[in-house]
PDB file of C-alpha atoms in Angstrom:
ATOM      1  CA  UNK A  11     -32.884 210.314 -62.231  1.00 82.00           C
ATOM      2  CA  UNK A  12     -30.119 210.443 -65.789  1.00 75.00           C
ATOM      3  CA  UNK A  13     -31.674 207.813 -68.048  1.00 65.00           C
ATOM      4  CA  UNK A  14     -28.743 208.099 -70.088  1.00 69.00           C
ATOM      5  CA  UNK A  15     -26.636 206.206 -67.473  1.00 75.00           C
ATOM      6  CA  UNK A  16     -28.695 203.137 -68.639  1.00 68.00           C
ATOM      7  CA  UNK A  17     -26.688 203.478 -72.272  1.00 65.00           C
ATOM      8  CA  UNK A  18     -23.778 202.772 -70.249  1.00 73.00           C
ATOM      9  CA  UNK A  19     -24.588 199.242 -70.017  1.00 75.00           C
ATOM     10  CA  UNK A  20     -23.428 196.955 -72.560  1.00 78.00           C
ATOM     11  CA  UNK A  21     -25.961 195.129 -75.087  1.00 83.00           C
ATOM     12  CA  UNK A  22     -25.493 192.379 -78.015  1.00 87.00           C
ATOM     13  CA  UNK A  23     -27.854 192.027 -80.200  1.00 90.00           C
ATOM     14  CA  UNK A  24     -29.879 189.227 -80.812  1.00 95.00           C
ATOM     15  CA  UNK A  25     -32.263 187.070 -83.083  1.00 96.00           C
ATOM     16  CA  UNK A  26     -34.776 185.505 -79.874  1.00 97.00           C
ATOM     17  CA  UNK A  27     -36.305 182.612 -81.688  1.00 97.00           C
ATOM     18  CA  UNK A  28     -38.818 179.435 -81.238  1.00 97.00           C
ATOM     19  CA  UNK A  29     -40.953 177.271 -82.361  1.00 97.00           C
ATOM     20  CA  UNK A  30     -44.717 176.067 -82.269  1.00 95.00           C
ATOM     21  CA  UNK A  31     -46.953 173.688 -83.923  1.00 94.00           C
ATOM     22  CA  UNK A  32     -44.762 173.555 -86.722  1.00 92.00           C
ATOM     23  CA  UNK A  33     -44.279 177.109 -87.183  1.00 94.00           C
ATOM     24  CA  UNK A  34     -40.901 179.282 -86.699  1.00 97.00           C
ATOM     25  CA  UNK A  35     -41.231 183.107 -84.867  1.00 96.00           C
ATOM     26  CA  UNK A  36     -38.842 185.218 -83.581  1.00 95.00           C
ATOM     27  CA  UNK A  37     -37.574 188.968 -82.563  1.00 94.00           C
ATOM     28  CA  UNK A  38     -34.808 191.393 -81.889  1.00 92.00           C
ATOM     29  CA  UNK A  39     -33.989 191.539 -78.522  1.00 92.00           C
ATOM     30  CA  UNK A  40     -31.024 193.162 -76.899  1.00 89.00           C
ATOM     31  CA  UNK A  41     -31.187 191.250 -73.655  1.00 90.00           C
ATOM     32  CA  UNK A  42     -29.520 188.181 -73.416  1.00 94.00           C
ATOM     33  CA  UNK A  43     -27.170 186.780 -71.244  1.00 94.00           C
ATOM     34  CA  UNK A  44     -25.065 183.508 -69.719  1.00 95.00           C
ATOM     35  CA  UNK A  45     -26.271 183.630 -65.587  1.00 96.00           C
ATOM     36  CA  UNK A  46     -24.719 180.312 -65.034  1.00 96.00           C
ATOM     37  CA  UNK A  47     -21.833 178.186 -66.306  1.00 95.00           C
ATOM     38  CA  UNK A  48     -22.612 174.781 -64.169  1.00 96.00           C
ATOM     39  CA  UNK A  49     -25.757 174.381 -65.239  1.00 96.00           C
ATOM     40  CA  UNK A  50     -24.756 176.262 -68.700  1.00 97.00           C
ATOM     41  CA  UNK A  51     -28.286 178.894 -68.323  1.00 98.00           C
ATOM     42  CA  UNK A  52     -29.462 182.100 -70.229  1.00 97.00           C
ATOM     43  CA  UNK A  53     -31.522 184.564 -69.855  1.00 97.00           C
ATOM     44  CA  UNK A  54     -33.679 186.737 -72.135  1.00 97.00           C
ATOM     45  CA  UNK A  55     -35.597 189.609 -71.792  1.00 96.00           C
ATOM     46  CA  UNK A  56     -39.005 189.984 -74.256  1.00 95.00           C
ATOM     47  CA  UNK A  57     -41.885 192.034 -74.343  1.00 92.00           C
ATOM     48  CA  UNK A  58     -45.196 190.887 -73.476  1.00 93.00           C
ATOM     49  CA  UNK A  59     -46.357 192.057 -76.654  1.00 90.00           C
ATOM     50  CA  UNK A  60     -44.442 190.219 -79.177  1.00 91.00           C
ATOM     51  CA  UNK A  61     -45.696 187.023 -80.570  1.00 93.00           C
ATOM     52  CA  UNK A  62     -42.723 185.194 -79.980  1.00 95.00           C
ATOM     53  CA  UNK A  63     -43.037 185.750 -76.362  1.00 96.00           C
ATOM     54  CA  UNK A  64     -46.565 184.286 -76.621  1.00 96.00           C
ATOM     55  CA  UNK A  65     -44.808 180.847 -78.023  1.00 97.00           C
ATOM     56  CA  UNK A  66     -42.102 180.782 -76.156  1.00 98.00           C
ATOM     57  CA  UNK A  67     -44.938 180.784 -72.919  1.00 98.00           C
ATOM     58  CA  UNK A  68     -46.555 177.880 -75.161  1.00 97.00           C
ATOM     59  CA  UNK A  69     -43.865 176.350 -76.273  1.00 97.00           C
ATOM     60  CA  UNK A  70     -41.419 175.905 -73.174  1.00 98.00           C
ATOM     61  CA  UNK A  71     -38.299 176.209 -75.459  1.00 98.00           C
ATOM     62  CA  UNK A  72     -36.329 179.242 -76.778  1.00 98.00           C
ATOM     63  CA  UNK A  73     -33.159 179.932 -79.432  1.00 98.00           C
ATOM     64  CA  UNK A  74     -30.578 182.457 -79.324  1.00 98.00           C
ATOM     65  CA  UNK A  75     -28.953 184.021 -82.308  1.00 97.00           C
ATOM     66  CA  UNK A  76     -25.816 185.751 -81.682  1.00 96.00           C
ATOM     67  CA  UNK A  77     -25.763 188.561 -84.328  1.00 94.00           C
ATOM     68  CA  UNK A  78     -22.719 189.851 -86.279  1.00 94.00           C
ATOM     69  CA  UNK A  79     -21.644 192.975 -87.251  1.00 90.00           C
ATOM     70  CA  UNK A  80     -22.548 191.849 -90.678  1.00 89.00           C
ATOM     71  CA  UNK A  81     -26.119 191.779 -89.963  1.00 86.00           C
ATOM     72  CA  UNK A  82     -27.480 194.993 -92.253  1.00 82.00           C
ATOM     73  CA  UNK A  83     -30.671 196.617 -91.482  1.00 77.00           C
ATOM     74  CA  UNK A  84     -33.152 195.075 -93.685  1.00 78.00           C
ATOM     75  CA  UNK A  85     -31.884 191.673 -92.127  1.00 84.00           C
ATOM     76  CA  UNK A  86     -32.606 193.257 -88.270  1.00 83.00           C
ATOM     77  CA  UNK A  87     -35.872 195.120 -89.520  1.00 80.00           C
ATOM     78  CA  UNK A  88     -37.088 191.863 -90.786  1.00 83.00           C
ATOM     79  CA  UNK A  89     -37.097 190.586 -87.236  1.00 88.00           C
ATOM     80  CA  UNK A  90     -37.402 193.770 -85.319  1.00 80.00           C
ATOM     81  CA  UNK A  91     -39.456 195.474 -86.384  1.00 73.00           C
ATOM     82  CA  UNK A  92     -42.658 193.367 -88.016  1.00 73.00           C
ATOM     83  CA  UNK A  93     -44.252 190.948 -86.550  1.00 77.00           C
ATOM     84  CA  UNK A  94     -44.989 187.596 -86.518  1.00 75.00           C
ATOM     85  CA  UNK A  95     -48.865 187.182 -86.601  1.00 81.00           C
ATOM     86  CA  UNK A  96     -49.221 188.940 -89.606  1.00 80.00           C
ATOM     87  CA  UNK A  97     -45.970 187.276 -91.716  1.00 84.00           C
ATOM     88  CA  UNK A  98     -43.733 184.460 -91.167  1.00 89.00           C
ATOM     89  CA  UNK A  99     -40.409 186.026 -90.759  1.00 90.00           C
ATOM     90  CA  UNK A 100     -38.424 183.143 -91.343  1.00 94.00           C
ATOM     91  CA  UNK A 101     -40.012 182.313 -95.155  1.00 92.00           C
ATOM     92  CA  UNK A 102     -37.366 181.732 -97.620  1.00 91.00           C
ATOM     93  CA  UNK A 103     -34.041 181.835 -94.714  1.00 93.00           C
ATOM     94  CA  UNK A 104     -32.012 178.645 -94.304  1.00 95.00           C
ATOM     95  CA  UNK A 105     -33.513 177.624 -91.111  1.00 97.00           C
ATOM     96  CA  UNK A 106     -32.011 174.843 -89.052  1.00 97.00           C
ATOM     97  CA  UNK A 107     -33.725 173.312 -86.388  1.00 97.00           C
ATOM     98  CA  UNK A 108     -32.666 172.333 -82.824  1.00 97.00           C
ATOM     99  CA  UNK A 109     -33.353 168.954 -81.666  1.00 97.00           C
ATOM    100  CA  UNK A 110     -36.679 170.936 -79.640  1.00 97.00           C
ATOM    101  CA  UNK A 111     -37.237 172.600 -82.565  1.00 97.00           C
ATOM    102  CA  UNK A 112     -35.861 175.788 -82.945  1.00 97.00           C
ATOM    103  CA  UNK A 113     -34.675 178.024 -85.356  1.00 97.00           C
ATOM    104  CA  UNK A 114     -31.423 178.979 -85.823  1.00 98.00           C
ATOM    105  CA  UNK A 115     -29.841 180.648 -88.710  1.00 97.00           C
ATOM    106  CA  UNK A 116     -26.482 178.563 -88.665  1.00 97.00           C
ATOM    107  CA  UNK A 117     -25.931 179.233 -92.566  1.00 96.00           C
ATOM    108  CA  UNK A 118     -26.122 182.872 -92.755  1.00 94.00           C
ATOM    109  CA  UNK A 119     -23.221 185.321 -92.178  1.00 94.00           C
ATOM    110  CA  UNK A 120     -25.699 187.251 -89.833  1.00 94.00           C
ATOM    111  CA  UNK A 121     -25.528 184.998 -87.162  1.00 97.00           C
ATOM    112  CA  UNK A 122     -21.918 184.048 -85.313  1.00 96.00           C
ATOM    113  CA  UNK A 123     -23.209 181.183 -83.080  1.00 97.00           C
ATOM    114  CA  UNK A 124     -26.667 179.656 -81.582  1.00 97.00           C
ATOM    115  CA  UNK A 125     -27.803 178.650 -78.500  1.00 98.00           C
ATOM    116  CA  UNK A 126     -31.140 176.363 -78.046  1.00 98.00           C
ATOM    117  CA  UNK A 127     -32.544 176.357 -74.719  1.00 98.00           C
ATOM    118  CA  UNK A 128     -35.022 174.801 -72.255  1.00 98.00           C
ATOM    119  CA  UNK A 129     -37.365 177.407 -70.246  1.00 98.00           C
ATOM    120  CA  UNK A 130     -36.130 176.244 -66.626  1.00 98.00           C
ATOM    121  CA  UNK A 131     -38.434 179.291 -64.950  1.00 98.00           C
ATOM    122  CA  UNK A 132     -40.324 183.041 -66.270  1.00 97.00           C
ATOM    123  CA  UNK A 133     -40.413 186.154 -63.591  1.00 97.00           C
ATOM    124  CA  UNK A 134     -42.344 188.352 -64.911  1.00 97.00           C
ATOM    125  CA  UNK A 135     -41.061 192.318 -64.996  1.00 95.00           C
ATOM    126  CA  UNK A 136     -43.519 194.185 -65.911  1.00 93.00           C
ATOM    127  CA  UNK A 137     -43.777 194.730 -70.185  1.00 91.00           C
ATOM    128  CA  UNK A 138     -41.071 192.386 -70.269  1.00 94.00           C
ATOM    129  CA  UNK A 139     -41.601 188.293 -69.126  1.00 97.00           C
ATOM    130  CA  UNK A 140     -37.572 186.828 -68.387  1.00 98.00           C
ATOM    131  CA  UNK A 141     -37.056 183.388 -69.309  1.00 98.00           C
ATOM    132  CA  UNK A 142     -33.951 182.021 -68.000  1.00 98.00           C
ATOM    133  CA  UNK A 143     -33.488 178.996 -70.155  1.00 98.00           C
ATOM    134  CA  UNK A 144     -30.851 175.647 -69.632  1.00 98.00           C
ATOM    135  CA  UNK A 145     -28.931 175.373 -72.704  1.00 98.00           C
ATOM    136  CA  UNK A 146     -28.950 172.452 -74.238  1.00 98.00           C
ATOM    137  CA  UNK A 147     -27.238 172.433 -77.961  1.00 97.00           C
ATOM    138  CA  UNK A 148     -24.869 175.815 -78.544  1.00 97.00           C
ATOM    139  CA  UNK A 149     -22.682 176.316 -82.061  1.00 97.00           C
ATOM    140  CA  UNK A 150     -20.696 178.323 -83.629  1.00 97.00           C
ATOM    141  CA  UNK A 151     -20.783 179.143 -87.095  1.00 96.00           C
ATOM    142  CA  UNK A 152     -17.831 181.023 -87.390  1.00 93.00           C
ATOM    143  CA  UNK A 153     -18.819 183.955 -89.488  1.00 94.00           C
ATOM    144  CA  UNK A 154     -17.525 187.538 -88.303  1.00 89.00           C
ATOM    145  CA  UNK A 155     -17.657 189.452 -84.795  1.00 91.00           C
ATOM    146  CA  UNK A 156     -21.072 190.055 -82.996  1.00 92.00           C
ATOM    147  CA  UNK A 157     -22.549 193.307 -83.424  1.00 89.00           C
ATOM    148  CA  UNK A 158     -23.108 195.040 -79.898  1.00 84.00           C
ATOM    149  CA  UNK A 159     -26.135 197.818 -79.119  1.00 75.00           C
ATOM    150  CA  UNK A 160     -23.713 200.310 -79.400  1.00 68.00           C
ATOM    151  CA  UNK A 161     -22.688 199.773 -82.667  1.00 68.00           C
ATOM    152  CA  UNK A 162     -26.415 199.251 -83.835  1.00 66.00           C
ATOM    153  CA  UNK A 163     -26.648 202.886 -83.126  1.00 59.00           C
ATOM    154  CA  UNK A 164     -23.347 204.195 -84.043  1.00 54.00           C
ATOM    155  CA  UNK A 165     -22.266 202.464 -87.099  1.00 49.00           C
ATOM    156  CA  UNK A 166     -25.833 201.070 -88.478  1.00 46.00           C
ATOM    157  CA  UNK A 167     -27.575 204.052 -87.490  1.00 49.00           C
ATOM    158  CA  UNK A 168     -30.570 201.824 -85.621  1.00 49.00           C
ATOM    159  CA  UNK A 169     -32.999 203.062 -83.585  1.00 49.00           C
ATOM    160  CA  UNK A 170     -34.568 201.244 -80.346  1.00 51.00           C
ATOM    161  CA  UNK A 171     -38.051 199.968 -81.299  1.00 49.00           C
ATOM    162  CA  UNK A 172     -40.376 201.112 -78.446  1.00 48.00           C
ATOM    163  CA  UNK A 173     -40.874 197.536 -77.257  1.00 48.00           C
ATOM    164  CA  UNK A 174     -37.421 196.801 -76.307  1.00 48.00           C
ATOM    165  CA  UNK A 175     -36.149 196.839 -72.958  1.00 47.00           C
ATOM    166  CA  UNK A 176     -34.263 199.883 -73.405  1.00 45.00           C
ATOM    167  CA  UNK A 177     -35.926 202.211 -75.295  1.00 42.00           C
ATOM    168  CA  UNK A 178     -36.137 205.126 -73.659  1.00 48.00           C
ATOM    169  CA  UNK A 179     -38.736 207.964 -75.478  1.00 49.00           C
ATOM    170  CA  UNK A 180     -37.928 211.773 -75.772  1.00 51.00           C
ATOM    171  CA  UNK A 181     -39.350 214.615 -77.493  1.00 48.00           C
ATOM    172  CA  UNK A 182     -38.819 214.785 -81.435  1.00 49.00           C
ATOM    173  CA  UNK A 183     -35.988 218.052 -82.230  1.00 51.00           C
ATOM    174  CA  UNK A 184     -37.302 220.339 -84.653  1.00 49.00           C
ATOM    175  CA  UNK A 185     -34.947 221.001 -87.268  1.00 52.00           C
ATOM    176  CA  UNK A 186     -37.478 223.118 -89.639  1.00 56.00           C
ATOM    177  CA  UNK A 187     -40.953 224.928 -89.801  1.00 72.00           C
ATOM    178  CA  UNK A 188     -42.168 221.869 -92.065  1.00 83.00           C
ATOM    179  CA  UNK A 189     -43.965 219.470 -90.243  1.00 88.00           C
ATOM    180  CA  UNK A 190     -42.615 216.045 -88.946  1.00 89.00           C
ATOM    181  CA  UNK A 191     -44.050 212.496 -89.127  1.00 87.00           C
ATOM    182  CA  UNK A 192     -43.040 209.434 -86.525  1.00 81.00           C
ATOM    183  CA  UNK A 193     -43.238 206.329 -87.570  1.00 82.00           C
ATOM    184  CA  UNK A 194     -45.466 204.416 -85.149  1.00 75.00           C
ATOM    185  CA  UNK A 195     -43.630 200.983 -85.415  1.00 71.00           C
ATOM    186  CA  UNK A 196     -39.617 202.041 -85.122  1.00 70.00           C
ATOM    187  CA  UNK A 197     -40.063 205.649 -83.783  1.00 69.00           C
ATOM    188  CA  UNK A 198     -37.913 207.353 -87.039  1.00 76.00           C
ATOM    189  CA  UNK A 199     -39.165 210.784 -87.330  1.00 82.00           C
ATOM    190  CA  UNK A 200     -39.505 212.534 -90.694  1.00 86.00           C
ATOM    191  CA  UNK A 201     -39.681 216.090 -91.776  1.00 88.00           C
ATOM    192  CA  UNK A 202     -41.608 216.968 -94.798  1.00 88.00           C
ATOM    193  CA  UNK A 203     -44.965 217.787 -96.009  1.00 90.00           C
ATOM    194  CA  UNK A 204     -45.623 214.516 -96.336  1.00 90.00           C
ATOM    195  CA  UNK A 205     -44.823 211.381 -94.322  1.00 90.00           C
ATOM    196  CA  UNK A 206     -41.698 209.048 -96.686  1.00 91.00           C
ATOM    197  CA  UNK A 207     -42.845 206.628 -98.854  1.00 91.00           C
ATOM    198  CA  UNK A 208     -40.833 203.861 -96.969  1.00 88.00           C
ATOM    199  CA  UNK A 209     -39.197 203.935 -93.528  1.00 86.00           C
ATOM    200  CA  UNK A 210     -35.853 203.657 -93.949  1.00 81.00           C
ATOM    201  CA  UNK A 211     -35.016 201.904 -90.725  1.00 73.00           C
ATOM    202  CA  UNK A 212     -38.115 199.732 -90.428  1.00 72.00           C
ATOM    203  CA  UNK A 213     -39.105 199.763 -93.997  1.00 77.00           C
ATOM    204  CA  UNK A 214     -43.014 200.228 -93.082  1.00 80.00           C
ATOM    205  CA  UNK A 215     -45.174 202.735 -95.776  1.00 88.00           C
ATOM    206  CA  UNK A 216     -46.822 206.273 -95.501  1.00 90.00           C
ATOM    207  CA  UNK A 217     -49.698 204.802 -93.266  1.00 90.00           C
ATOM    208  CA  UNK A 218     -47.680 203.878 -89.952  1.00 85.00           C
ATOM    209  CA  UNK A 219     -46.489 207.445 -89.553  1.00 87.00           C
ATOM    210  CA  UNK A 220     -48.461 209.825 -87.106  1.00 86.00           C
ATOM    211  CA  UNK A 221     -48.057 213.337 -87.423  1.00 86.00           C
ATOM    212  CA  UNK A 222     -46.808 215.099 -84.580  1.00 83.00           C
TER     213      UNK A 222
END
């Protein structure tokens, strides 16, 4: 099987959010799509290990924030390469909450549109849970053009996190005789005698690197 065939599928980049017990949670996903028009429904797939997945199961609702081409890597890294069990990802952000309480960043140039959905069904698909949500709110912010997953990789030089649906592990390429270090959070590979002081992708410290 040629796994590169999966790279030909078209994806966007989205901030999936939910709220539970007055706390906002969110993570970056690339699997969100409209599945029906009447009624309007959106499906999302999120890794079981993500805190956001657990909270959606508890809350029964979620938001989908469509990221724009103006979304910088620090913004994506905040939600995509850190855990809501360790930090409040929405702290300091200008958050608008839907009627259901879902976090939507309507005043952020990184978000072009947002949806709030009620979970109507879910399916265990192995590493991920597929949620289908009935759209209760939909807003266009007027900011930017949608960020595609291809642009995320080719323009922003982003990497696919290990928990993403499209993650494909591959052996690192040796560029020299120097040691190599892999970030255990996002998969970035650094060449040098020591790990970097900070990962250029997810901003984690040297303690998150393993020698390979």
